[in-house]
PDB file of C-alpha atoms in Angstrom:
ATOM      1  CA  UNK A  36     -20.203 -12.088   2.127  1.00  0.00           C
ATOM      2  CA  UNK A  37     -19.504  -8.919   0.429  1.00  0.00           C
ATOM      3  CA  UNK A  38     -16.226  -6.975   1.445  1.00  0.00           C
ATOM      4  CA  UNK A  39     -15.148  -3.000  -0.230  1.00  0.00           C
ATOM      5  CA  UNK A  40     -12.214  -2.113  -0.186  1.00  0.00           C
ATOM      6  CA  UNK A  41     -11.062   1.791  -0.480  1.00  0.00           C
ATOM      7  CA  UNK A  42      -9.889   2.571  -4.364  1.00  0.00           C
ATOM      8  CA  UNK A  43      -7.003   5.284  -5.047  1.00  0.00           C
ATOM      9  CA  UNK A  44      -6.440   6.914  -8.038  1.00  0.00           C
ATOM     10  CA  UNK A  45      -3.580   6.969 -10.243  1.00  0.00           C
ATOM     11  CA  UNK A  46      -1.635  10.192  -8.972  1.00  0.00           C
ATOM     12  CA  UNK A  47      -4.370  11.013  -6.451  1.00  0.00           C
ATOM     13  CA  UNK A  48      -2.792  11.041  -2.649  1.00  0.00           C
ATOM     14  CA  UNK A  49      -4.690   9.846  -0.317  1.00  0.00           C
ATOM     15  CA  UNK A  50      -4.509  10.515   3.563  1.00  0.00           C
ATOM     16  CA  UNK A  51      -5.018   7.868   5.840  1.00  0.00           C
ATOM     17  CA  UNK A  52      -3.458   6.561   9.495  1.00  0.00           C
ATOM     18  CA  UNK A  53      -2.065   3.629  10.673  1.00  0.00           C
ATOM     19  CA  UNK A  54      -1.361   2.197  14.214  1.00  0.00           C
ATOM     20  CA  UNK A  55       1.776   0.032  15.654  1.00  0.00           C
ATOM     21  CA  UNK A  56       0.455  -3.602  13.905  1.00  0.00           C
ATOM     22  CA  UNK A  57      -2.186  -2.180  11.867  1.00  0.00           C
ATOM     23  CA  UNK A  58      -2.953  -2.830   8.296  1.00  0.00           C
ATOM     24  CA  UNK A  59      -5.101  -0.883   4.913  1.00  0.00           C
ATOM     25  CA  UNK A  60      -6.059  -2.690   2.329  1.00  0.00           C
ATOM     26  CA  UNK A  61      -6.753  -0.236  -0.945  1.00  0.00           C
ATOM     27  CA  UNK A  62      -7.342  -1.328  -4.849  1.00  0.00           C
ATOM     28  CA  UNK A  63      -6.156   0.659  -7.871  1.00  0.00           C
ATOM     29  CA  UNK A  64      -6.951   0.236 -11.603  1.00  0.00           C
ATOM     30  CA  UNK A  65      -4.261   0.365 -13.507  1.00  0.00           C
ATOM     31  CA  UNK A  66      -3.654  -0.126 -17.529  1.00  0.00           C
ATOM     32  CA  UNK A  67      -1.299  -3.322 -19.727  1.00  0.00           C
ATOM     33  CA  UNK A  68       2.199  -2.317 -19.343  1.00  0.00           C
ATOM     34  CA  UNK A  69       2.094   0.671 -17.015  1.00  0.00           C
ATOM     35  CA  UNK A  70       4.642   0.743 -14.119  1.00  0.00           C
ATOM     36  CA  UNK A  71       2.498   1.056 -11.089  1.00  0.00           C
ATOM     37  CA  UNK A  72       5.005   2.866  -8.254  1.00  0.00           C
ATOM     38  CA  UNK A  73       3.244   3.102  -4.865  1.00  0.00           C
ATOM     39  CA  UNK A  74       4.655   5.080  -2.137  1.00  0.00           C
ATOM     40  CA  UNK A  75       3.681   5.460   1.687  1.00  0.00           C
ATOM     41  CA  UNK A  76       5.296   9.038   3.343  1.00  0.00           C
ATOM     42  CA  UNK A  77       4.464   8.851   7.160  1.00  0.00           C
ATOM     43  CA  UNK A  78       4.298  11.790   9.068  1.00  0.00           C
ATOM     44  CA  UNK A  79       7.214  10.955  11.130  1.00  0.00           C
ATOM     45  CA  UNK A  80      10.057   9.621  10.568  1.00  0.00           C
ATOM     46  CA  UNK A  81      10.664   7.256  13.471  1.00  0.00           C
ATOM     47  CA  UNK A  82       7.648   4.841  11.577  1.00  0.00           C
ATOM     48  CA  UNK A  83       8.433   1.716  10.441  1.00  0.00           C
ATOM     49  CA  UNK A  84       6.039   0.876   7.553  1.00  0.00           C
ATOM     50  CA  UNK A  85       6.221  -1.653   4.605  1.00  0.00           C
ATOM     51  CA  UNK A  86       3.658  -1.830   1.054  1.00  0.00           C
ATOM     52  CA  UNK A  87       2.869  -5.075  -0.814  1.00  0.00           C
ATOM     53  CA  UNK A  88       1.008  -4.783  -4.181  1.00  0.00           C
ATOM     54  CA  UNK A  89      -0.429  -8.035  -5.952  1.00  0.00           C
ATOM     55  CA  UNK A  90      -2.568  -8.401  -9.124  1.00  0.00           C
ATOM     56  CA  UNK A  91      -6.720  -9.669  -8.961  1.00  0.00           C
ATOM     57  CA  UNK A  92      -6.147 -10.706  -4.743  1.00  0.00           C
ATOM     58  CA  UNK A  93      -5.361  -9.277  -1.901  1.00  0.00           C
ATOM     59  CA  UNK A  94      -1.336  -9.441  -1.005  1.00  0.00           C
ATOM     60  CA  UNK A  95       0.077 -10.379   2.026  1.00  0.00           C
ATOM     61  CA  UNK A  96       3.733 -10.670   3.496  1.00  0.00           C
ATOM     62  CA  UNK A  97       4.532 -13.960   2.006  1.00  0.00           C
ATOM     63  CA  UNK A  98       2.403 -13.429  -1.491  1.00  0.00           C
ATOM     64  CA  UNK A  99       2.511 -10.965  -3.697  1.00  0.00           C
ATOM     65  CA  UNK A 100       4.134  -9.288  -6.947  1.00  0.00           C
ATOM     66  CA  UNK A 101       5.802  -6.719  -5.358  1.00  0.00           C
ATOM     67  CA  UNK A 102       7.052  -5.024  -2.300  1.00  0.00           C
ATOM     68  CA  UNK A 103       8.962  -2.233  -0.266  1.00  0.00           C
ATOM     69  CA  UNK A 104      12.419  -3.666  -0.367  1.00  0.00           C
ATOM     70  CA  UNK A 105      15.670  -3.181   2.212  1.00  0.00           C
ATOM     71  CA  UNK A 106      14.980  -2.157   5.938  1.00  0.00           C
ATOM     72  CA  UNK A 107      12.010  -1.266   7.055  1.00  0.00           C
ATOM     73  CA  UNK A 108      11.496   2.810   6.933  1.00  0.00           C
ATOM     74  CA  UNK A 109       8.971   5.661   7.425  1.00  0.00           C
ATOM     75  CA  UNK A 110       8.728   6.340   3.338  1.00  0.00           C
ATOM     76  CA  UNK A 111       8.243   2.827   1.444  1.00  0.00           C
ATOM     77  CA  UNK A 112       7.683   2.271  -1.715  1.00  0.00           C
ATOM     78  CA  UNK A 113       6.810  -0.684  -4.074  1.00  0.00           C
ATOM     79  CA  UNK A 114       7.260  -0.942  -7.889  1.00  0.00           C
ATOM     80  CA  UNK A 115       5.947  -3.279 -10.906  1.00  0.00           C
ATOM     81  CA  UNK A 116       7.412  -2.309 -13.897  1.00  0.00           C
ATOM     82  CA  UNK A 117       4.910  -3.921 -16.268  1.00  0.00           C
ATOM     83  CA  UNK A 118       1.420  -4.141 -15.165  1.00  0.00           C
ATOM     84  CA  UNK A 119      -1.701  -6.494 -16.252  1.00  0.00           C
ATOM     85  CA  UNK A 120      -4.446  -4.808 -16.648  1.00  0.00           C
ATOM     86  CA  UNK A 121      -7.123  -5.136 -13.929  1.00  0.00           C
ATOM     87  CA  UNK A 122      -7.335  -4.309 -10.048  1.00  0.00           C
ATOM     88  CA  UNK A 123      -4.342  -4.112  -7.546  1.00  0.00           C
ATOM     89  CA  UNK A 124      -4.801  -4.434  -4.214  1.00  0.00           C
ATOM     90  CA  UNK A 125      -1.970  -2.507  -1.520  1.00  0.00           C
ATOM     91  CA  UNK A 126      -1.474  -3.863   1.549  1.00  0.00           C
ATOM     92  CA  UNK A 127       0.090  -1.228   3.616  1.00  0.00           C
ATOM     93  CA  UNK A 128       1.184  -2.431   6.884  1.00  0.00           C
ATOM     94  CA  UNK A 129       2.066  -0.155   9.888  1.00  0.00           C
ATOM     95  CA  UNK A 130       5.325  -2.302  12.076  1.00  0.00           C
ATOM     96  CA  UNK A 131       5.550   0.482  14.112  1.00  0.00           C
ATOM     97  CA  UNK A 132       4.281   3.850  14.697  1.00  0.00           C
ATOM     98  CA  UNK A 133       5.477   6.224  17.203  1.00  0.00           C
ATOM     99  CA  UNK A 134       1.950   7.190  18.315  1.00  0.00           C
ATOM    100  CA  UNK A 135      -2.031   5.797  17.646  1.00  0.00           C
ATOM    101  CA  UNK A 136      -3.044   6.821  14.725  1.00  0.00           C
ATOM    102  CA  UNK A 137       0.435   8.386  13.073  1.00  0.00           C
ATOM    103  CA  UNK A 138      -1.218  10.489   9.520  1.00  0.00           C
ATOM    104  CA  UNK A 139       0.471   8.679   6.227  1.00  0.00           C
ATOM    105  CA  UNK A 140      -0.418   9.402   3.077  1.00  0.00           C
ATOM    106  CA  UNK A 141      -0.496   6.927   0.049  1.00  0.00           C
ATOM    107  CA  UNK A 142       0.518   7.693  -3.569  1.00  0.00           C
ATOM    108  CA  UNK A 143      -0.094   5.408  -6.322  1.00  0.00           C
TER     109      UNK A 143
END
């Protein structure tokens, strides 16, 4: 079984959408020793979103190498200060959104 998953670019936004309880997986190549920052700004503030990032395999809520930290919040962000080089893979994971489909856009 073969499954893609959508790449970003370093300092390229991209737009997306997420749903109450849905979740995007993305992959970014990133450099040895960069600090990879990735952000999620939701269109509205009232959204409750959170990011994981992990190195070579998709993350999810109980493993991975970094996440958004403190309460959940519209604007999340995750950080590794001193990257591998290789593949990432964001999780970005939509707890609640105050309508189907709420636009968010992802920075890496």
């Amino acid at each position: 079984m073969t499954v893609t998953v959508d790449e970003l670019f370093l300092g390229v936004p991209r737009d997306t959408t997420l749903s109450t309880g849905e979740e995007r997986v993305f992959q970014v190549a990133v450099g040895q020793g960069d600090t990879l920052r990735v952000s999620l700004s939701a269109d509205s503030a009232s959204a409750a979103n959170e990011v994981y990032l992990r190195h070579g395999t998709v993350p999810t809520g109980i493993a991975f190498d970094a996440s958004s930290s403190g309460p959940l919040q519209a604007n999340p962000a995750a950080v590794i200060s001193s990257t591998e080089p290789g593949i990432y893979y964001i999780l970005v994971r939509g707890q609640f959104e105050p309508r189907v489909a709420t636009p968010v856009t992802l920075l890496a």
